[in-house]
Amino acid sequence: MKRDSFMNWKQLISNKRLGQENRHSERHDDRTEFKRDYDRLIFSAPFRRMQNKTQVFPLPGSIFVHNRLTHSLEVASVGMSLGNDVAHRVLQNNPELIDTLFPQIGTIVSTACLAHDMGNPPFGHSGEKAIQTYFTEGKGAYLKEKVSKGVWDDITHFEGNANAFRLLAHRFKGRRDGGFVMTYTTLASIVKYPVSSSCATRKGKFGFFHEEKNIYERIASELGIIKLGEDHYTRHPLVYLVEAADDICYEIMDIEDAHKLKILSFDETQHLLLGFFEETEQNNIQQRIFDEGITDNNEKVIYMRACVIGKLENCCVDTFMANEQAILNGTFQGSLIDHIAERQRDAYRRCTEMSAKKIYKSKPVLDVELSGYKIMATLMETFIEAAVHPERFYSQQLNRRVSSQYDIDSPDLETRILAVIDYISGMTDVYALDIYQKINGISLPIV
């Protein structure tokens, strides 16, 4: 392992674009290349579809809770703050970076935050498990003998993180080289687990499929990301900020949503949120709520939640700066949240324990997971069978349903299998349910 190597900020921040490495197109506005990345994602169809993908709780009825889209926008907001604050602190110590691309890391982190969940399938982790277990426990197990080891590792460990990188970097049918043609640094900043599926973490996490392995290798080489072994790299430093923004938002916003849905009482919620602060700060927050005349409990929770996010953002910036050299030489272990000050770390742990005990095991969440798993398992079984036997009449009817960007008509079996996974993982929850009902004869289209 090349632990004696150091990554450097000048090389790590590059606006070279995937698929346009040797092209210099004329620009007609003053946007930076990283702002172009941001705008490209905001206006994309996969980003827009996240409004109909479950975050934790069922898609909203009378009470509007978070979906993947609102979650990603909030993560991007926190990511912008983290990136800007780290940039300010690093520039104080390294003023020579002021004339480089480094001051733009707030935009880069924010853009990567927008993209971090774009590869998640319908119904979140239930959807991931349904794709994986079709091959490991279901009728697809026989396909192990028909595909390469690399593809088998990819599909049996299917990962939303790796799928996000594929979605942005892969050249789908009829698309241009480079996929979304994003900058190298933005792409590297979303790869939370920079290993292939063959080297997946203990929890089965990985960052890129075998089809995109060469793309990641090219990006890593260009940016000077340290290679630790075969298909195994250190993280790009900005990944830690993207991860921190996600950690802050999903945990704290889940607490707020649980209060709105009356899964957590006001007293429980207040106790969790105020626990991030010393007694003096707690008193100041409560006094401010009183002085502002806030009497609605939901509004009180919103104010306390905002205070917590601000506190955690500051803690993560402090932690990043305290460990900057370890991050740059690839020896930093865990997440920024793992290393924040003890009071905040303990308060965060109490939130995760409460989430595991009362939120993620609540009836609304379990109902979505059970229904989502059944829907996804049925779609996988039906469409993979059609991909394996494309000559059958029903298979041909089904394959006409698959978007033209996915190469379902390829003569290669592996390509057809991946086309099905691309198609199903890109669905919204609502669309997946609609297709499930139609192929099971539960509903008919109304003309």
Coordinates of C-alpha atoms in Angstrom, one line a residue:
M1 CA 0.0 0.0 0.0
K2 CA 1.3 3.4 -1.0
R3 CA 0.6 5.0 2.4
D4 CA 3.7 7.2 2.1
S5 CA 2.1 9.1 -0.8
F6 CA 0.2 12.3 -0.5
M7 CA -2.6 13.7 -2.6
N8 CA -2.4 17.4 -3.3
W9 CA -5.2 19.9 -3.7
K10 CA -3.9 21.4 -7.0
Q11 CA -4.1 18.1 -8.7
L12 CA -7.3 16.9 -6.9
I13 CA -9.4 19.8 -8.2
S14 CA -9.7 19.5 -12.0
N15 CA -12.3 20.7 -14.4
K16 CA -11.4 18.2 -17.1
R17 CA -14.6 16.6 -18.5
L18 CA -15.2 12.9 -19.0
G19 CA -15.6 12.3 -22.7
Q20 CA -14.3 15.7 -23.7
E21 CA -10.7 15.5 -22.5
N22 CA -9.3 16.8 -25.7
R23 CA -12.0 19.2 -26.6
H24 CA -12.2 22.9 -25.7
S25 CA -15.6 24.2 -26.6
E26 CA -16.4 27.9 -26.6
R27 CA -18.5 29.1 -23.6
H28 CA -21.1 31.7 -23.9
D29 CA -21.6 32.6 -20.2
D30 CA -19.5 33.1 -17.1
R31 CA -20.4 29.9 -15.3
T32 CA -17.6 27.9 -13.9
E33 CA -17.2 24.3 -15.1
F34 CA -18.4 23.1 -11.7
K35 CA -21.5 25.3 -11.8
R36 CA -22.2 23.7 -15.2
D37 CA -22.1 20.3 -13.5
Y38 CA -24.6 21.5 -10.9
D39 CA -27.0 22.9 -13.5
R40 CA -26.7 19.8 -15.6
L41 CA -27.9 17.6 -12.7
I42 CA -30.6 20.0 -11.6
F43 CA -32.2 20.0 -15.0
S44 CA -31.8 16.2 -15.6
A45 CA -34.6 13.6 -15.8
P46 CA -32.9 11.2 -13.3
F47 CA -32.7 14.0 -10.7
R48 CA -36.3 15.0 -11.3
R49 CA -37.5 11.4 -10.9
M50 CA -36.2 11.4 -7.3
Q51 CA -39.3 13.3 -6.3
N52 CA -41.1 10.0 -6.6
K53 CA -38.6 7.8 -4.8
T54 CA -39.0 6.9 -1.1
Q55 CA -36.4 8.3 1.4
V56 CA -37.6 6.6 4.5
F57 CA -41.3 7.1 5.0
P58 CA -44.1 6.5 2.5
L59 CA -44.5 9.1 -0.2
P60 CA -46.6 11.9 1.2
G61 CA -50.3 11.8 1.9
S62 CA -51.7 14.6 4.1
I63 CA -48.3 15.2 5.8
F64 CA -45.3 16.0 3.5
V65 CA -42.2 14.2 4.6
H66 CA -38.9 13.8 2.7
N67 CA -38.4 12.0 -0.5
R68 CA -35.1 11.4 -2.3
L69 CA -35.4 14.8 -4.1
T70 CA -36.0 17.0 -1.1
H71 CA -33.4 15.1 0.8
S72 CA -30.8 15.6 -1.9
L73 CA -31.5 19.3 -2.1
E74 CA -31.0 19.7 1.6
V75 CA -27.8 17.6 1.5
A76 CA -26.6 19.9 -1.3
S77 CA -27.3 23.0 0.8
V78 CA -25.3 21.6 3.8
G79 CA -22.6 20.4 1.4
M80 CA -22.2 23.9 0.0
S81 CA -21.6 25.2 3.5
L82 CA -19.1 22.5 4.4
G83 CA -17.2 23.0 1.1
N84 CA -17.1 26.8 1.5
D85 CA -16.0 26.7 5.1
V86 CA -13.3 24.1 4.5
A87 CA -12.1 26.2 1.5
H88 CA -11.9 29.3 3.7
R89 CA -9.9 27.5 6.4
V90 CA -7.5 25.7 3.9
L91 CA -6.9 28.9 2.1
Q92 CA -5.9 30.6 5.3
N93 CA -3.1 28.0 5.7
N94 CA -2.3 27.8 2.0
P95 CA -2.8 31.2 0.3
E96 CA -1.1 29.9 -2.8
L97 CA -4.2 28.0 -3.6
I98 CA -6.3 31.1 -4.1
D99 CA -5.4 31.3 -7.8
T100 CA -6.3 27.7 -8.5
L101 CA -9.7 25.9 -8.8
F102 CA -9.6 25.1 -5.1
P103 CA -11.9 28.0 -3.9
Q104 CA -14.7 26.4 -5.9
I105 CA -15.0 23.3 -3.8
G106 CA -18.3 24.4 -2.2
T107 CA -19.9 24.1 -5.6
I108 CA -18.2 20.7 -6.3
V109 CA -19.4 19.3 -2.9
S110 CA -22.9 20.6 -3.4
T111 CA -23.1 19.1 -6.9
A112 CA -21.8 15.7 -5.7
C113 CA -24.5 15.9 -3.0
L114 CA -27.2 16.4 -5.6
A115 CA -25.9 13.2 -7.3
H116 CA -25.3 11.0 -4.4
D117 CA -28.7 9.2 -4.4
M118 CA -29.4 9.4 -8.1
G119 CA -28.5 5.7 -8.5
N120 CA -30.8 4.4 -5.8
P121 CA -33.6 2.1 -7.1
P122 CA -37.3 2.4 -6.2
F123 CA -38.1 1.7 -2.5
G124 CA -34.5 2.4 -1.3
H125 CA -32.7 -0.4 0.5
S126 CA -35.6 -2.8 -0.1
G127 CA -35.1 -2.2 -3.8
E128 CA -31.4 -2.9 -3.5
K129 CA -32.0 -6.1 -1.6
A130 CA -34.6 -7.3 -4.1
I131 CA -32.1 -6.9 -7.0
Q132 CA -29.3 -8.6 -5.1
T133 CA -31.4 -11.5 -3.8
Y134 CA -33.0 -12.3 -7.1
F135 CA -29.6 -13.6 -8.1
T136 CA -28.4 -14.9 -4.7
E137 CA -31.6 -16.4 -3.3
G138 CA -34.1 -16.3 -6.1
K139 CA -34.7 -17.9 -9.5
G140 CA -31.7 -16.0 -11.0
A141 CA -29.1 -18.1 -9.1
Y142 CA -28.5 -20.3 -12.2
L143 CA -27.2 -17.3 -14.1
K144 CA -23.9 -17.5 -12.2
E145 CA -22.7 -20.0 -14.8
K146 CA -23.7 -17.8 -17.7
V147 CA -22.0 -14.5 -16.8
S148 CA -18.5 -13.4 -16.0
K149 CA -17.3 -13.2 -12.4
G150 CA -17.1 -9.4 -12.5
V151 CA -20.7 -9.0 -13.7
W152 CA -21.9 -11.6 -11.1
D153 CA -20.1 -9.7 -8.3
D154 CA -21.8 -6.4 -9.6
I155 CA -25.3 -7.8 -9.7
T156 CA -25.2 -9.8 -6.5
H157 CA -23.9 -6.8 -4.6
F158 CA -26.0 -4.2 -6.5
E159 CA -25.3 -0.8 -4.9
G160 CA -27.0 2.6 -5.3
N161 CA -23.6 4.3 -4.8
A162 CA -22.0 2.4 -7.7
N163 CA -25.1 2.9 -9.8
A164 CA -25.0 6.6 -9.4
F165 CA -21.4 6.6 -10.9
R166 CA -22.7 4.4 -13.7
L167 CA -25.6 6.7 -14.4
L168 CA -23.4 9.7 -14.7
A169 CA -20.4 8.1 -16.5
H170 CA -21.7 5.3 -18.6
R171 CA -22.4 5.8 -22.3
F172 CA -25.9 4.5 -22.7
K173 CA -27.3 3.6 -26.1
G174 CA -27.8 6.8 -28.2
R175 CA -26.0 9.0 -25.7
R176 CA -22.7 10.8 -26.1
D177 CA -19.3 9.6 -24.8
G178 CA -18.9 10.4 -21.2
G179 CA -22.5 10.0 -20.1
F180 CA -23.4 13.3 -18.4
V181 CA -19.9 14.6 -19.4
M182 CA -19.2 15.7 -15.8
T183 CA -15.9 17.0 -14.5
Y184 CA -13.4 14.5 -13.1
T185 CA -13.5 16.0 -9.6
T186 CA -17.3 16.0 -9.4
L187 CA -17.4 12.3 -10.4
A188 CA -14.6 11.4 -7.9
S189 CA -16.5 13.2 -5.2
I190 CA -19.5 10.9 -5.3
V191 CA -17.5 7.6 -5.0
K192 CA -18.0 6.8 -1.3
Y193 CA -16.5 3.3 -1.6
P194 CA -13.6 3.5 -4.1
V195 CA -13.4 -0.2 -4.7
S196 CA -14.9 -2.6 -7.3
S197 CA -17.6 -5.2 -6.4
S198 CA -14.9 -7.9 -6.3
C199 CA -13.3 -5.9 -3.4
A200 CA -16.6 -4.8 -1.8
T201 CA -16.5 -3.8 1.9
R202 CA -17.6 -6.1 4.7
K203 CA -21.1 -4.7 4.2
G204 CA -21.1 -5.3 0.5
K205 CA -20.5 -1.6 -0.4
F206 CA -18.5 -0.6 -3.5
G207 CA -18.2 2.4 -5.8
F208 CA -18.1 1.3 -9.4
F209 CA -19.3 -1.5 -11.6
H210 CA -16.8 -3.4 -13.7
E211 CA -18.0 -1.8 -16.9
E212 CA -17.0 1.6 -15.4
K213 CA -13.8 0.4 -13.7
N214 CA -11.6 1.8 -16.4
I215 CA -13.3 5.2 -16.2
Y216 CA -12.7 5.4 -12.5
E217 CA -9.1 4.3 -12.9
R218 CA -8.6 7.1 -15.5
I219 CA -10.1 9.7 -13.1
A220 CA -8.1 8.5 -10.1
S221 CA -4.8 8.6 -12.1
E222 CA -5.5 12.1 -13.4
L223 CA -6.4 13.4 -9.9
G224 CA -3.6 11.6 -8.1
I225 CA -5.9 9.5 -5.9
I226 CA -3.8 7.0 -4.1
K227 CA -4.1 3.4 -5.3
L228 CA -4.0 0.9 -2.5
G229 CA -4.3 -2.3 -4.4
E230 CA -6.1 -4.0 -7.3
D231 CA -9.4 -2.1 -7.8
H232 CA -8.9 -0.4 -4.5
Y233 CA -8.2 3.3 -3.9
T234 CA -8.3 5.9 -1.1
R235 CA -11.2 8.3 -1.2
H236 CA -11.1 11.7 -2.9
P237 CA -11.0 14.1 0.1
L238 CA -14.2 15.8 -0.9
V239 CA -16.1 12.5 -0.4
Y240 CA -15.8 13.1 3.3
L241 CA -17.7 16.3 3.0
V242 CA -20.4 14.8 0.8
E243 CA -20.7 11.9 3.3
A244 CA -20.9 14.4 6.2
A245 CA -23.7 16.4 4.6
D246 CA -25.6 13.2 4.0
D247 CA -25.1 11.9 7.5
I248 CA -26.2 15.2 9.0
C249 CA -29.3 15.5 6.9
Y250 CA -30.7 12.0 6.9
E251 CA -30.4 11.5 10.6
I252 CA -31.6 14.8 11.8
M253 CA -34.4 15.2 9.2
D254 CA -35.6 11.7 9.9
I255 CA -36.1 12.8 13.5
E256 CA -38.1 15.8 12.4
D257 CA -40.2 13.7 10.0
A258 CA -40.9 11.1 12.8
H259 CA -42.1 13.9 15.0
K260 CA -44.5 15.2 12.3
L261 CA -45.8 11.7 11.9
K262 CA -46.2 11.3 15.6
I263 CA -43.8 8.4 15.8
L264 CA -41.8 10.4 18.2
S265 CA -43.3 12.7 20.9
F266 CA -42.3 16.3 21.2
D267 CA -40.5 15.6 24.5
E268 CA -38.5 12.8 22.9
T269 CA -37.6 14.9 19.9
Q270 CA -36.7 17.9 22.0
H271 CA -34.5 15.7 24.2
L272 CA -32.7 14.3 21.2
L273 CA -32.1 17.7 19.5
L274 CA -31.1 19.7 22.6
G275 CA -28.6 16.9 23.5
F276 CA -26.2 18.3 20.9
F277 CA -25.6 21.4 23.1
E278 CA -24.1 22.3 26.4
E279 CA -26.6 23.4 29.1
T280 CA -25.9 27.1 28.4
E281 CA -26.6 26.7 24.7
Q282 CA -29.7 24.7 25.4
N283 CA -31.0 27.5 27.6
N284 CA -30.2 30.1 24.9
I285 CA -32.1 28.1 22.3
Q286 CA -35.2 27.7 24.5
Q287 CA -35.1 31.4 25.4
R288 CA -34.9 32.3 21.7
I289 CA -37.9 30.1 21.0
F290 CA -39.8 31.9 23.8
D291 CA -38.6 35.4 22.7
E292 CA -39.7 34.7 19.2
G293 CA -43.2 33.8 20.4
I294 CA -43.0 30.3 18.9
T295 CA -45.8 28.1 20.5
D296 CA -46.3 25.5 17.7
N297 CA -44.4 22.3 18.5
N298 CA -43.6 21.6 14.9
E299 CA -42.0 25.1 14.6
K300 CA -40.0 24.6 17.8
V301 CA -38.6 21.3 16.3
I302 CA -37.8 23.1 13.1
Y303 CA -35.8 25.8 15.0
M304 CA -34.0 23.2 17.1
R305 CA -33.2 21.1 14.0
A306 CA -31.7 24.1 12.3
C307 CA -29.5 24.7 15.3
V308 CA -28.3 21.1 15.3
I309 CA -27.5 21.1 11.6
G310 CA -25.4 24.3 12.1
K311 CA -23.6 22.8 15.1
L312 CA -22.8 19.5 13.2
E313 CA -21.6 21.4 10.2
N314 CA -19.2 23.4 12.3
C315 CA -18.0 20.2 14.0
C316 CA -17.4 18.4 10.7
V317 CA -15.4 21.3 9.4
D318 CA -13.3 21.3 12.5
T319 CA -12.7 17.6 12.2
F320 CA -11.8 17.8 8.5
M321 CA -9.2 20.5 9.3
A322 CA -7.8 18.6 12.3
N323 CA -7.3 15.5 10.0
E324 CA -6.5 17.2 6.7
Q325 CA -3.1 15.6 6.4
A326 CA -4.4 12.1 7.3
I327 CA -7.1 12.6 4.7
L328 CA -4.6 13.6 2.0
N329 CA -2.3 10.6 2.7
G330 CA -5.2 8.1 2.8
T331 CA -4.8 7.1 6.5
F332 CA -8.0 8.7 7.9
Q333 CA -10.4 6.0 9.0
G334 CA -14.2 6.2 9.2
S335 CA -16.4 9.3 8.6
L336 CA -16.1 12.8 9.9
I337 CA -19.1 12.2 12.1
D338 CA -17.2 9.4 13.8
H339 CA -14.6 11.9 14.9
I340 CA -16.5 15.0 16.0
A341 CA -16.4 16.2 19.6
E342 CA -17.7 13.8 22.2
R343 CA -20.9 15.6 23.2
Q344 CA -22.1 15.9 19.6
R345 CA -20.9 12.3 18.7
D346 CA -22.9 10.9 21.6
A347 CA -26.0 12.9 20.8
Y348 CA -25.8 11.7 17.2
R349 CA -25.4 8.1 18.4
R350 CA -28.6 8.5 20.5
C351 CA -30.4 9.7 17.4
T352 CA -29.3 6.7 15.4
E353 CA -30.3 4.4 18.2
M354 CA -33.7 6.0 18.4
S355 CA -34.1 5.8 14.6
A356 CA -33.3 2.1 14.6
K357 CA -35.6 1.4 17.5
K358 CA -38.7 3.5 16.7
I359 CA -38.5 4.9 13.2
Y360 CA -37.0 2.3 10.9
K361 CA -39.1 -0.4 12.6
S362 CA -42.3 1.6 12.5
K363 CA -45.3 0.2 10.7
P364 CA -45.4 2.8 7.8
V365 CA -41.7 2.1 7.1
L366 CA -42.0 -1.6 7.3
D367 CA -45.1 -1.6 5.1
V368 CA -43.2 0.3 2.4
E369 CA -40.2 -2.1 2.7
L370 CA -42.4 -5.2 2.4
S371 CA -44.5 -3.9 -0.5
G372 CA -41.4 -2.4 -2.3
Y373 CA -39.5 -5.7 -2.0
K374 CA -42.4 -7.7 -3.5
I375 CA -42.8 -5.2 -6.4
M376 CA -39.1 -5.1 -7.2
A377 CA -38.7 -8.9 -6.9
T378 CA -41.5 -9.5 -9.3
L379 CA -40.2 -7.0 -11.8
M380 CA -36.7 -8.5 -11.6
E381 CA -38.0 -12.1 -12.1
T382 CA -40.3 -11.1 -15.0
F383 CA -37.9 -8.8 -17.0
I384 CA -34.7 -10.9 -16.4
E385 CA -36.6 -14.0 -17.7
A386 CA -37.5 -11.9 -20.8
A387 CA -33.9 -10.9 -21.2
V388 CA -32.7 -14.5 -21.0
H389 CA -35.3 -15.7 -23.5
P390 CA -35.8 -12.8 -25.9
E391 CA -37.2 -15.2 -28.6
R392 CA -40.4 -15.8 -26.7
F393 CA -43.6 -13.8 -27.6
Y394 CA -44.2 -12.5 -24.1
S395 CA -40.5 -11.6 -23.8
Q396 CA -40.7 -9.5 -26.9
Q397 CA -43.8 -7.7 -25.6
L398 CA -42.1 -7.0 -22.3
N399 CA -38.9 -5.8 -23.9
R400 CA -40.7 -3.2 -25.9
R401 CA -41.5 -1.6 -22.6
V402 CA -37.8 -1.0 -21.9
S403 CA -36.5 2.5 -22.8
S404 CA -34.4 2.6 -26.0
Q405 CA -31.4 3.9 -24.1
Y406 CA -31.0 0.4 -22.5
D407 CA -29.6 -2.1 -24.9
I408 CA -32.2 -4.8 -24.3
D409 CA -31.9 -6.1 -27.9
S410 CA -28.2 -6.8 -27.6
P411 CA -27.0 -10.3 -28.7
D412 CA -24.9 -10.4 -25.5
L413 CA -26.7 -11.9 -22.4
E414 CA -24.7 -9.8 -19.9
T415 CA -25.6 -6.6 -21.7
R416 CA -29.3 -7.5 -21.7
I417 CA -29.2 -8.4 -17.9
L418 CA -27.6 -5.1 -17.1
A419 CA -30.1 -3.3 -19.3
V420 CA -32.9 -4.7 -17.2
I421 CA -31.2 -3.6 -14.0
D422 CA -30.6 -0.1 -15.5
Y423 CA -34.3 0.1 -16.5
I424 CA -35.7 -1.1 -13.2
S425 CA -33.3 0.8 -10.9
G426 CA -34.2 4.0 -12.8
M427 CA -37.9 3.7 -12.1
T428 CA -39.8 5.8 -9.6
D429 CA -41.7 4.1 -6.9
V430 CA -45.0 5.0 -8.6
Y431 CA -43.9 3.8 -12.0
A432 CA -42.6 0.5 -10.6
L433 CA -46.0 0.0 -8.9
D434 CA -47.8 0.8 -12.1
I435 CA -45.7 -1.7 -14.2
Y436 CA -46.1 -4.3 -11.4
Q437 CA -49.9 -4.0 -11.5
K438 CA -50.0 -4.1 -15.3
I439 CA -47.8 -7.2 -15.8
N440 CA -49.8 -9.0 -13.1
G441 CA -53.1 -8.1 -14.7
I442 CA -54.2 -6.1 -11.6
S443 CA -54.9 -2.9 -13.6
L444 CA -55.5 -2.1 -17.2
P445 CA -54.6 1.2 -19.0
I446 CA -57.5 3.5 -19.4
V447 CA -57.7 5.3 -22.8

